[in-house]
Amino acid sequence: MYGKRISTGIRGLDVMLRGGLIPGRTYLVKGAPGTGKTTLAMHFAMAGIANGEDVLYVTLEEPSENLRADMAKMGFRINDSRFTLIDATPTSERYVLVEDFFESFAGSMEKMTAAIKEKLRERRYTRIVLDPITMLKLTSPQEMEYRKAFLSFVKSMAKMGATVLMTSELQKTDIEEYLVSGVIELRMFDIQGTLYRGLKILKFRGSSFDHSMRPYEITDRGIVVHHDRVISLP
């Protein structure tokens, strides 16, 4: 009914999206620290691997060795040959070991776009993850310049046929939300002393979608979204 879809790797979320994401577009996953943004992004990446796709994952905050260790515990196939993990974290060790690497990938949105386009010339990555985009925004002094660079990035990835998922820790409405094709928000609530997690799709261009906030869990095998239940706030 809605054309071709690709899986997020989370069945309950795919149901909420009426079958999954529309390929070739850019999506944003936002939420506070600890809500599971990176885990959701890894589900998306691994769904690509399971589908025989090449996947590029750029980590801008969590060092790659930590990410690999945490995700391996959940059973993700992080050592698959089709999965490329780029460590663009600004740690002192990386500056010493690969002086220009962080600068190439994370110095600005423009440099990130150029570096990813170069990677796409080497290999046809159909899924790309930037985790988190927050780090790039913080390096940009001018909001208007960042907006132009971000829009250029979205257009470039669409031209190259890549589906992009980026995460963000910024909680207020930001430029990225207006320019991407979809926004998924992860939230945590304390209701009478009990912690609840809720997932809500805020935007999904080109399709209808589930507007309810659905509960989700972070288990030892990743995220489970309960698409048949609703969180009712007091």
mmCIF file of C-alpha atoms in Angstrom:
data_model
loop_
_atom_site.group_PDB
_atom_site.id
_atom_site.type_symbol
_atom_site.label_atom_id
_atom_site.label_comp_id
_atom_site.label_asym_id
_atom_site.label_seq_id
_atom_site.Cartn_x
_atom_site.Cartn_y
_atom_site.Cartn_z
ATOM 1 C CA MET A 1 0.000 0.000 0.000
ATOM 2 C CA TYR A 2 2.779 2.404 0.913
ATOM 3 C CA GLY A 3 5.484 1.021 -1.382
ATOM 4 C CA LYS A 4 8.795 -0.546 -0.433
ATOM 5 C CA ARG A 5 9.808 -0.456 3.241
ATOM 6 C CA ILE A 6 12.937 -1.464 5.132
ATOM 7 C CA SER A 7 12.959 -2.876 8.638
ATOM 8 C CA THR A 8 14.275 -0.991 11.652
ATOM 9 C CA GLY A 9 15.190 -4.336 13.161
ATOM 10 C CA ILE A 10 12.543 -3.847 15.876
ATOM 11 C CA ARG A 11 9.267 -5.575 15.033
ATOM 12 C CA GLY A 12 7.040 -3.389 17.227
ATOM 13 C CA LEU A 13 8.504 -0.208 15.739
ATOM 14 C CA ASP A 14 8.028 -1.530 12.200
ATOM 15 C CA VAL A 15 4.351 -2.105 13.020
ATOM 16 C CA MET A 16 4.062 1.495 14.265
ATOM 17 C CA LEU A 17 5.671 2.666 11.003
ATOM 18 C CA ARG A 18 3.161 0.655 8.944
ATOM 19 C CA GLY A 19 5.830 -1.725 7.706
ATOM 20 C CA GLY A 20 9.126 0.036 8.337
ATOM 21 C CA LEU A 21 11.070 3.034 7.070
ATOM 22 C CA ILE A 22 10.886 4.432 3.538
ATOM 23 C CA PRO A 23 14.355 3.817 2.040
ATOM 24 C CA GLY A 24 16.660 6.557 0.761
ATOM 25 C CA ARG A 25 15.648 9.097 3.411
ATOM 26 C CA THR A 26 17.109 10.524 6.627
ATOM 27 C CA TYR A 27 15.620 9.882 10.059
ATOM 28 C CA LEU A 28 16.270 11.211 13.569
ATOM 29 C CA VAL A 29 16.049 9.324 16.866
ATOM 30 C CA LYS A 30 16.026 11.715 19.822
ATOM 31 C CA GLY A 31 16.043 11.197 23.551
ATOM 32 C CA ALA A 32 17.813 11.796 26.836
ATOM 33 C CA PRO A 33 20.913 9.791 27.845
ATOM 34 C CA GLY A 34 20.025 6.222 28.766
ATOM 35 C CA THR A 35 16.888 5.958 26.646
ATOM 36 C CA GLY A 36 18.448 3.475 24.197
ATOM 37 C CA LYS A 37 19.180 5.608 21.122
ATOM 38 C CA THR A 38 22.391 3.768 20.286
ATOM 39 C CA THR A 39 20.719 0.387 20.767
ATOM 40 C CA LEU A 40 17.905 1.379 18.399
ATOM 41 C CA ALA A 41 20.484 2.604 15.876
ATOM 42 C CA MET A 42 22.320 -0.710 16.104
ATOM 43 C CA HIS A 43 19.076 -2.624 15.486
ATOM 44 C CA PHE A 44 18.670 -0.566 12.297
ATOM 45 C CA ALA A 45 22.253 -1.316 11.267
ATOM 46 C CA MET A 46 21.970 -5.040 11.951
ATOM 47 C CA ALA A 47 18.674 -5.268 10.051
ATOM 48 C CA GLY A 48 20.653 -4.079 7.038
ATOM 49 C CA ILE A 49 23.315 -6.739 7.603
ATOM 50 C CA ALA A 50 20.604 -9.419 7.885
ATOM 51 C CA ASN A 51 19.231 -8.171 4.552
ATOM 52 C CA GLY A 52 22.621 -8.507 2.838
ATOM 53 C CA GLU A 53 23.362 -4.762 2.820
ATOM 54 C CA ASP A 54 26.607 -2.914 3.542
ATOM 55 C CA VAL A 55 26.276 -0.651 6.588
ATOM 56 C CA LEU A 56 28.404 2.305 7.737
ATOM 57 C CA TYR A 57 28.199 3.260 11.425
ATOM 58 C CA VAL A 58 29.947 6.444 12.601
ATOM 59 C CA THR A 59 30.268 6.790 16.370
ATOM 60 C CA LEU A 60 30.969 10.365 17.453
ATOM 61 C CA GLU A 61 30.785 10.006 21.219
ATOM 62 C CA GLU A 62 31.156 6.417 22.438
ATOM 63 C CA PRO A 63 34.606 4.910 21.678
ATOM 64 C CA SER A 64 34.329 2.018 19.230
ATOM 65 C CA GLU A 65 35.824 -0.542 21.620
ATOM 66 C CA ASN A 66 33.134 0.253 24.222
ATOM 67 C CA LEU A 67 30.401 0.170 21.585
ATOM 68 C CA ARG A 68 31.568 -3.184 20.255
ATOM 69 C CA ALA A 69 31.707 -4.699 23.749
ATOM 70 C CA ASP A 70 28.248 -3.431 24.754
ATOM 71 C CA MET A 71 26.546 -4.407 21.503
ATOM 72 C CA ALA A 72 28.198 -7.845 21.328
ATOM 73 C CA LYS A 73 26.601 -8.688 24.687
ATOM 74 C CA MET A 74 23.193 -8.154 23.069
ATOM 75 C CA GLY A 75 24.040 -10.557 20.261
ATOM 76 C CA PHE A 76 24.553 -8.007 17.483
ATOM 77 C CA ARG A 77 26.790 -9.155 14.599
ATOM 78 C CA ILE A 78 29.300 -6.326 14.925
ATOM 79 C CA ASN A 79 32.161 -8.340 13.384
ATOM 80 C CA ASP A 80 30.301 -9.008 10.136
ATOM 81 C CA SER A 81 32.357 -8.038 7.079
ATOM 82 C CA ARG A 82 29.479 -5.896 5.756
ATOM 83 C CA PHE A 83 29.484 -3.743 8.907
ATOM 84 C CA THR A 84 31.962 -0.838 8.943
ATOM 85 C CA LEU A 85 32.392 0.991 12.257
ATOM 86 C CA ILE A 86 34.130 4.369 12.114
ATOM 87 C CA ASP A 87 35.393 5.803 15.411
ATOM 88 C CA ALA A 88 35.214 9.599 15.134
ATOM 89 C CA THR A 89 35.307 10.300 18.858
ATOM 90 C CA PRO A 90 37.534 13.212 19.956
ATOM 91 C CA THR A 91 39.708 11.305 22.414
ATOM 92 C CA SER A 92 43.328 12.188 23.058
ATOM 93 C CA GLU A 93 44.450 8.693 22.029
ATOM 94 C CA ARG A 94 42.804 9.030 18.627
ATOM 95 C CA TYR A 95 44.421 12.408 18.045
ATOM 96 C CA VAL A 96 47.796 10.793 18.629
ATOM 97 C CA LEU A 97 47.143 7.616 16.647
ATOM 98 C CA VAL A 98 45.265 9.087 13.682
ATOM 99 C CA GLU A 99 45.746 12.811 13.795
ATOM 100 C CA ASP A 100 43.559 13.789 10.864
ATOM 101 C CA PHE A 101 40.822 11.202 11.299
ATOM 102 C CA PHE A 102 38.598 12.999 13.778
ATOM 103 C CA GLU A 103 39.090 16.275 11.931
ATOM 104 C CA SER A 104 38.007 14.645 8.670
ATOM 105 C CA PHE A 105 34.852 13.118 10.058
ATOM 106 C CA ALA A 106 33.693 15.280 12.917
ATOM 107 C CA GLY A 107 35.170 18.741 12.463
ATOM 108 C CA SER A 108 31.970 20.015 10.863
ATOM 109 C CA MET A 109 28.882 18.885 8.997
ATOM 110 C CA GLU A 110 30.565 19.736 5.685
ATOM 111 C CA LYS A 111 33.587 17.584 6.482
ATOM 112 C CA MET A 112 31.357 14.756 7.616
ATOM 113 C CA THR A 113 29.413 14.896 4.346
ATOM 114 C CA ALA A 114 32.609 14.907 2.269
ATOM 115 C CA ALA A 115 34.091 12.011 4.255
ATOM 116 C CA ILE A 116 30.958 9.865 3.953
ATOM 117 C CA LYS A 117 30.659 10.572 0.223
ATOM 118 C CA GLU A 118 34.248 9.375 -0.125
ATOM 119 C CA LYS A 119 33.344 6.192 1.772
ATOM 120 C CA LEU A 120 30.352 5.683 -0.537
ATOM 121 C CA ARG A 121 32.674 5.818 -3.549
ATOM 122 C CA GLU A 122 34.671 2.966 -2.037
ATOM 123 C CA ARG A 123 31.649 0.840 -1.165
ATOM 124 C CA ARG A 124 27.886 1.045 -1.727
ATOM 125 C CA TYR A 125 26.603 1.530 1.786
ATOM 126 C CA THR A 126 22.807 1.503 1.764
ATOM 127 C CA ARG A 127 22.458 2.261 5.494
ATOM 128 C CA ILE A 128 24.385 4.902 7.415
ATOM 129 C CA VAL A 129 24.245 5.700 11.138
ATOM 130 C CA LEU A 130 25.556 8.893 12.771
ATOM 131 C CA ASP A 131 25.553 8.526 16.557
ATOM 132 C CA PRO A 132 25.046 11.202 17.855
ATOM 133 C CA ILE A 133 24.578 14.158 15.488
ATOM 134 C CA THR A 134 24.674 16.361 18.602
ATOM 135 C CA MET A 135 28.472 16.372 18.483
ATOM 136 C CA LEU A 136 28.504 17.904 14.995
ATOM 137 C CA LYS A 137 26.041 20.632 15.900
ATOM 138 C CA LEU A 138 28.094 21.664 18.915
ATOM 139 C CA THR A 139 31.103 22.333 16.651
ATOM 140 C CA SER A 140 29.124 24.678 14.382
ATOM 141 C CA PRO A 141 29.333 28.359 15.426
ATOM 142 C CA GLN A 142 26.603 29.664 13.095
ATOM 143 C CA GLU A 143 23.109 28.134 13.071
ATOM 144 C CA MET A 144 22.337 29.239 9.508
ATOM 145 C CA GLU A 145 25.552 27.703 8.190
ATOM 146 C CA TYR A 146 24.790 24.483 10.034
ATOM 147 C CA ARG A 147 21.272 24.427 8.570
ATOM 148 C CA LYS A 148 22.652 24.766 5.028
ATOM 149 C CA ALA A 149 25.268 22.089 5.655
ATOM 150 C CA PHE A 150 22.725 19.733 7.204
ATOM 151 C CA LEU A 151 20.305 20.151 4.288
ATOM 152 C CA SER A 152 23.166 19.535 1.861
ATOM 153 C CA PHE A 153 24.006 16.332 3.723
ATOM 154 C CA VAL A 154 20.390 15.082 3.565
ATOM 155 C CA LYS A 155 20.198 15.801 -0.179
ATOM 156 C CA SER A 156 23.571 14.166 -0.850
ATOM 157 C CA MET A 157 22.627 10.968 0.949
ATOM 158 C CA ALA A 158 19.267 10.803 -0.869
ATOM 159 C CA LYS A 159 21.047 11.167 -4.237
ATOM 160 C CA MET A 160 23.330 8.279 -3.339
ATOM 161 C CA GLY A 161 20.407 6.103 -2.267
ATOM 162 C CA ALA A 162 21.437 5.731 1.370
ATOM 163 C CA THR A 163 18.995 5.484 4.257
ATOM 164 C CA VAL A 164 20.409 7.472 7.173
ATOM 165 C CA LEU A 165 19.547 7.187 10.847
ATOM 166 C CA MET A 166 21.022 9.724 13.241
ATOM 167 C CA THR A 167 20.629 10.128 16.977
ATOM 168 C CA SER A 168 20.417 13.311 19.025
ATOM 169 C CA GLU A 169 20.465 14.169 22.713
ATOM 170 C CA LEU A 170 19.033 17.649 22.207
ATOM 171 C CA GLN A 171 15.574 17.748 23.750
ATOM 172 C CA LYS A 172 14.069 20.947 22.386
ATOM 173 C CA THR A 173 12.812 21.192 18.806
ATOM 174 C CA ASP A 174 15.855 21.624 16.574
ATOM 175 C CA ILE A 175 16.663 22.353 12.955
ATOM 176 C CA GLU A 176 17.209 18.647 12.255
ATOM 177 C CA GLU A 177 13.580 17.815 13.004
ATOM 178 C CA TYR A 178 12.337 20.103 10.229
ATOM 179 C CA LEU A 179 14.739 18.736 7.626
ATOM 180 C CA VAL A 180 14.577 14.972 8.155
ATOM 181 C CA SER A 181 11.828 12.674 6.879
ATOM 182 C CA GLY A 182 11.010 11.156 10.240
ATOM 183 C CA VAL A 183 11.511 11.684 13.977
ATOM 184 C CA ILE A 184 11.293 8.999 16.662
ATOM 185 C CA GLU A 185 11.404 10.078 20.306
ATOM 186 C CA LEU A 186 12.442 7.880 23.233
ATOM 187 C CA ARG A 187 11.310 8.998 26.681
ATOM 188 C CA MET A 188 11.503 7.897 30.301
ATOM 189 C CA PHE A 189 8.831 8.592 32.929
ATOM 190 C CA ASP A 190 8.702 8.212 36.680
ATOM 191 C CA ILE A 191 5.097 7.385 37.533
ATOM 192 C CA GLN A 192 4.518 6.923 41.259
ATOM 193 C CA GLY A 193 8.059 5.691 41.764
ATOM 194 C CA THR A 194 8.099 3.301 38.796
ATOM 195 C CA LEU A 195 10.248 3.958 35.710
ATOM 196 C CA TYR A 196 8.508 3.617 32.354
ATOM 197 C CA ARG A 197 9.945 3.947 28.855
ATOM 198 C CA GLY A 198 7.860 5.274 25.983
ATOM 199 C CA LEU A 199 8.441 5.495 22.216
ATOM 200 C CA LYS A 200 6.535 7.959 20.058
ATOM 201 C CA ILE A 201 6.783 8.720 16.339
ATOM 202 C CA LEU A 202 6.619 12.496 15.996
ATOM 203 C CA LYS A 203 6.916 12.686 12.212
ATOM 204 C CA PHE A 204 6.993 10.294 9.247
ATOM 205 C CA ARG A 205 6.713 11.896 5.823
ATOM 206 C CA GLY A 206 5.053 9.941 3.042
ATOM 207 C CA SER A 207 3.047 7.585 5.226
ATOM 208 C CA SER A 208 0.474 7.271 7.949
ATOM 209 C CA PHE A 209 1.834 6.022 11.270
ATOM 210 C CA ASP A 210 0.893 5.120 14.830
ATOM 211 C CA HIS A 211 0.570 8.374 16.810
ATOM 212 C CA SER A 212 0.319 6.695 20.232
ATOM 213 C CA MET A 213 3.116 6.490 22.755
ATOM 214 C CA ARG A 214 3.983 2.818 23.119
ATOM 215 C CA PRO A 215 5.965 1.263 25.986
ATOM 216 C CA TYR A 216 9.320 -0.319 25.243
ATOM 217 C CA GLU A 217 11.955 -2.263 27.143
ATOM 218 C CA ILE A 218 15.727 -2.545 26.824
ATOM 219 C CA THR A 219 16.482 -6.236 27.316
ATOM 220 C CA ASP A 220 19.663 -8.313 27.122
ATOM 221 C CA ARG A 221 18.801 -8.853 23.423
ATOM 222 C CA GLY A 222 18.060 -5.232 22.594
ATOM 223 C CA ILE A 223 14.876 -3.162 22.387
ATOM 224 C CA VAL A 224 11.362 -4.589 22.470
ATOM 225 C CA VAL A 225 8.498 -2.229 21.527
ATOM 226 C CA HIS A 226 5.033 -3.211 22.730
ATOM 227 C CA HIS A 227 2.971 -1.872 19.829
ATOM 228 C CA ASP A 228 -0.254 -3.276 21.298
ATOM 229 C CA ARG A 229 -0.001 -1.331 24.564
ATOM 230 C CA VAL A 230 -0.314 2.402 25.325
ATOM 231 C CA ILE A 231 1.327 4.575 27.958
ATOM 232 C CA SER A 232 -1.280 6.729 29.669
ATOM 233 C CA LEU A 233 0.232 9.615 31.584
ATOM 234 C CA PRO A 234 -1.536 10.793 34.755
#
